[in-house]
Backbone as a printed PyTorch tensor [residue, N CA C, xyz], in Angstrom:
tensor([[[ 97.8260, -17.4080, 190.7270],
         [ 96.9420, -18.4160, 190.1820],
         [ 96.1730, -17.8840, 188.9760]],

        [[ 95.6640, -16.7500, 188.9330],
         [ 94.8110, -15.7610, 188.0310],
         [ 96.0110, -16.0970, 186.7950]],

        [[ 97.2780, -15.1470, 187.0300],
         [ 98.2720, -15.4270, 186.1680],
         [ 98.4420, -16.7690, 185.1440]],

        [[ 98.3720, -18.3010, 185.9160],
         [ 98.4940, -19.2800, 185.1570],
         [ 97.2700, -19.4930, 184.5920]],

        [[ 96.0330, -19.4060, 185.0850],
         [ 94.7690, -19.4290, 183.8830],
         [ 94.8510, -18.5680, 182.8820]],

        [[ 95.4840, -17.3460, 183.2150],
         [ 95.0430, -16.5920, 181.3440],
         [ 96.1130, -17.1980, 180.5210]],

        [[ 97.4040, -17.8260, 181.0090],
         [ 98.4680, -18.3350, 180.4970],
         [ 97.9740, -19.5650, 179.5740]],

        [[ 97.5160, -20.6150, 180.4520],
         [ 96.6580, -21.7410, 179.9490],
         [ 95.9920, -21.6450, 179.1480]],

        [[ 94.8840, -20.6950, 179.6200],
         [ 93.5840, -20.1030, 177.7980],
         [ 94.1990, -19.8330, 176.9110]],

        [[ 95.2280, -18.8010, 177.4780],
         [ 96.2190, -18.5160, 176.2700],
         [ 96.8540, -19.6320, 175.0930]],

        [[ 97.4890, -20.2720, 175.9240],
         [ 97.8550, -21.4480, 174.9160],
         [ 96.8220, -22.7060, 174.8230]],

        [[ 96.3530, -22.8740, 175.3300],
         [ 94.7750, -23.1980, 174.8400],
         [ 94.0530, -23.1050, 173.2710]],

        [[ 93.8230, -21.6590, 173.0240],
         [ 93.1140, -20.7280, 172.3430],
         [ 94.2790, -20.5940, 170.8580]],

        [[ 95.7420, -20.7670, 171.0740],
         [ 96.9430, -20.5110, 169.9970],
         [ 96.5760, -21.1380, 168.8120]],

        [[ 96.2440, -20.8350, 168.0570],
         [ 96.3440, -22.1190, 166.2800],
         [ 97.2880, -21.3870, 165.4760]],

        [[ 99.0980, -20.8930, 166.2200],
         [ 99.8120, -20.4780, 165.0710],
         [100.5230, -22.4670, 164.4670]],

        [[100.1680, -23.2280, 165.0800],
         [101.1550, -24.4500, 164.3960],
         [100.0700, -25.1280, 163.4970]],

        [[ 98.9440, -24.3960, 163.2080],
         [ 97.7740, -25.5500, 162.2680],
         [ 98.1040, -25.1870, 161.1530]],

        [[ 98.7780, -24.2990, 160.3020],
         [ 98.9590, -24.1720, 159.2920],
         [ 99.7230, -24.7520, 159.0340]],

        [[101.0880, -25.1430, 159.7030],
         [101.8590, -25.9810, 158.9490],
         [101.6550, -27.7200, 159.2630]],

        [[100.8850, -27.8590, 159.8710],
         [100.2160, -29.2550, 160.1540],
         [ 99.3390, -29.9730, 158.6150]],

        [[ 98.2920, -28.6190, 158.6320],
         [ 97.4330, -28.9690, 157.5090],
         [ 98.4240, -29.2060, 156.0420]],

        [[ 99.1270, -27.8250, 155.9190],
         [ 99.9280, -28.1440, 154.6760],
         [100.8670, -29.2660, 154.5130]],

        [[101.6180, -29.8790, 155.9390],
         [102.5690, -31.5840, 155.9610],
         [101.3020, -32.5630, 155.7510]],

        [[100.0180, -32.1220, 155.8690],
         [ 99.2840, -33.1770, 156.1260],
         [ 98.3440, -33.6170, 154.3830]],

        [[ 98.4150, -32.2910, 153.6490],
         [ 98.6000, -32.1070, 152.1750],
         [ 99.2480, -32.7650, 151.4010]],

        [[100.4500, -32.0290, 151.8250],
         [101.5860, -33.1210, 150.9630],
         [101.1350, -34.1360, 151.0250]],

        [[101.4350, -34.5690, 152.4410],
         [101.3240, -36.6270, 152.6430],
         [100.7460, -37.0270, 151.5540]],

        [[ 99.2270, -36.3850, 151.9620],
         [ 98.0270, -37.0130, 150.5140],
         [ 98.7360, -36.8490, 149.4310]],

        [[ 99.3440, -35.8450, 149.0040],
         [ 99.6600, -35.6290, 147.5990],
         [100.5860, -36.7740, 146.9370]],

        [[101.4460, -36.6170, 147.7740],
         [102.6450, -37.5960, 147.5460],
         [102.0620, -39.2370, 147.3840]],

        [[101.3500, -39.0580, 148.3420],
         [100.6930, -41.0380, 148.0570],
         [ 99.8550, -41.0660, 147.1220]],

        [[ 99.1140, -40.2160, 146.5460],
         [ 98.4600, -40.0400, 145.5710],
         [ 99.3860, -40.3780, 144.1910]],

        [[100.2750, -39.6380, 144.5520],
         [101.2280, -39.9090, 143.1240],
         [101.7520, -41.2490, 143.1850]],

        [[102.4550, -42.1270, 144.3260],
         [102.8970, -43.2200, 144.4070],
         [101.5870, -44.0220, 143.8420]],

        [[100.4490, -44.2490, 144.4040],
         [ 99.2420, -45.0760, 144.1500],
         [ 99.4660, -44.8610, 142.9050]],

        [[ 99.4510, -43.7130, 141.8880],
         [ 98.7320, -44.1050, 140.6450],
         [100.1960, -43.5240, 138.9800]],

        [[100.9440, -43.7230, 140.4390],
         [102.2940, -43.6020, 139.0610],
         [102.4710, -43.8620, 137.6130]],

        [[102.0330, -45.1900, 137.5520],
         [101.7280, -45.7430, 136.4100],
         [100.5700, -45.1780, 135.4630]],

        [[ 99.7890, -44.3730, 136.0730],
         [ 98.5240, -44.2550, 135.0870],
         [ 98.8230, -42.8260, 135.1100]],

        [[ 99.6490, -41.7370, 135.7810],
         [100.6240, -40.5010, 135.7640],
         [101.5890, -40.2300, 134.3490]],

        [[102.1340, -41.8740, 134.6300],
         [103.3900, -41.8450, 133.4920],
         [102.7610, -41.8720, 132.4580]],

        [[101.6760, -42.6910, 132.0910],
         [100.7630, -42.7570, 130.1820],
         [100.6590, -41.9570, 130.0730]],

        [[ 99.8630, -41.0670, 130.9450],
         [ 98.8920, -39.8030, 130.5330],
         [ 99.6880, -38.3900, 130.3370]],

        [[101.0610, -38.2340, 131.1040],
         [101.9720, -37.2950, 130.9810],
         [102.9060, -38.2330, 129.5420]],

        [[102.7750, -39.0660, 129.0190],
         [104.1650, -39.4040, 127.9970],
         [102.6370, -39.2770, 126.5150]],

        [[101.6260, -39.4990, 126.5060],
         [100.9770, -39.3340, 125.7910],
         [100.5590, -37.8930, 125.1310]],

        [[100.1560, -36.6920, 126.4410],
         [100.4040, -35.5010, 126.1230],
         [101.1120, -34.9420, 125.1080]],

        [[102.3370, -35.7050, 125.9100],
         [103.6170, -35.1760, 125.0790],
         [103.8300, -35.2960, 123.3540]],

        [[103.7350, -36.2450, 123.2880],
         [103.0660, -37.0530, 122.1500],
         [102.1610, -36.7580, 121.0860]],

        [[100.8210, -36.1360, 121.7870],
         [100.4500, -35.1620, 121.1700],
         [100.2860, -33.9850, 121.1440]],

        [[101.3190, -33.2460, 122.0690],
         [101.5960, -31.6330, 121.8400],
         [103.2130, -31.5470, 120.5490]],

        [[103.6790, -32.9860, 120.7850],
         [104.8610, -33.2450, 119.7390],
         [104.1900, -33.2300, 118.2500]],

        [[103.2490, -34.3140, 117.7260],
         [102.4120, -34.2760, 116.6780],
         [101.9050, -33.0840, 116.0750]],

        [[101.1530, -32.5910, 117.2100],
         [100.6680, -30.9590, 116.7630],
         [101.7330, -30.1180, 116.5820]],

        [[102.9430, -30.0470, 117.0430],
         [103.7230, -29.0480, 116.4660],
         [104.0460, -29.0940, 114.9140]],

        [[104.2550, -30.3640, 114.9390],
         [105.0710, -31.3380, 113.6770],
         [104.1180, -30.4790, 112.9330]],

        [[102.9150, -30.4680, 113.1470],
         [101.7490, -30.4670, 111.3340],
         [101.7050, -28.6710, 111.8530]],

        [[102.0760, -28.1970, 112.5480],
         [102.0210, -26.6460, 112.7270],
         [103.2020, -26.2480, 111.6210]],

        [[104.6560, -27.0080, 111.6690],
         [105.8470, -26.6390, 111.3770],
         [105.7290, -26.6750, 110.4510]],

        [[104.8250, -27.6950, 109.1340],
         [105.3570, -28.0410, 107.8310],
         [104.2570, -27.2870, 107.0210]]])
């Protein structure tokens, strides 16, 4: 009986599976984060571009 209580605390007391809980539970957010705001992702990454393209242009000539 002694035996199955330290067994129990034992796995009780374990947090080796919270790390990969928290990090699937990361993603999730991350990923819906990107779905929610895709559209306002796509301007702001095609605009960058746009003007790291411009600035080269007047670097080159």
């Amino acid at each position: 009986m002694k035996n199955r209580l330290k067994n129990f605390k034992e796995f009780i007391l374990e947090e080796d599976g919270m790390g990969t809980v928290e990090i699937i539970l990361i993603i999730v957010v991350l990923i819906g984060l990107v779905i929610i705001f895709k559209n306002q992702l796509r301007t702001l990454v095609t605009n960058v571009f746009k003007k790291i393209t411009q600035d080269s242009n007047t670097v080159m000539s």
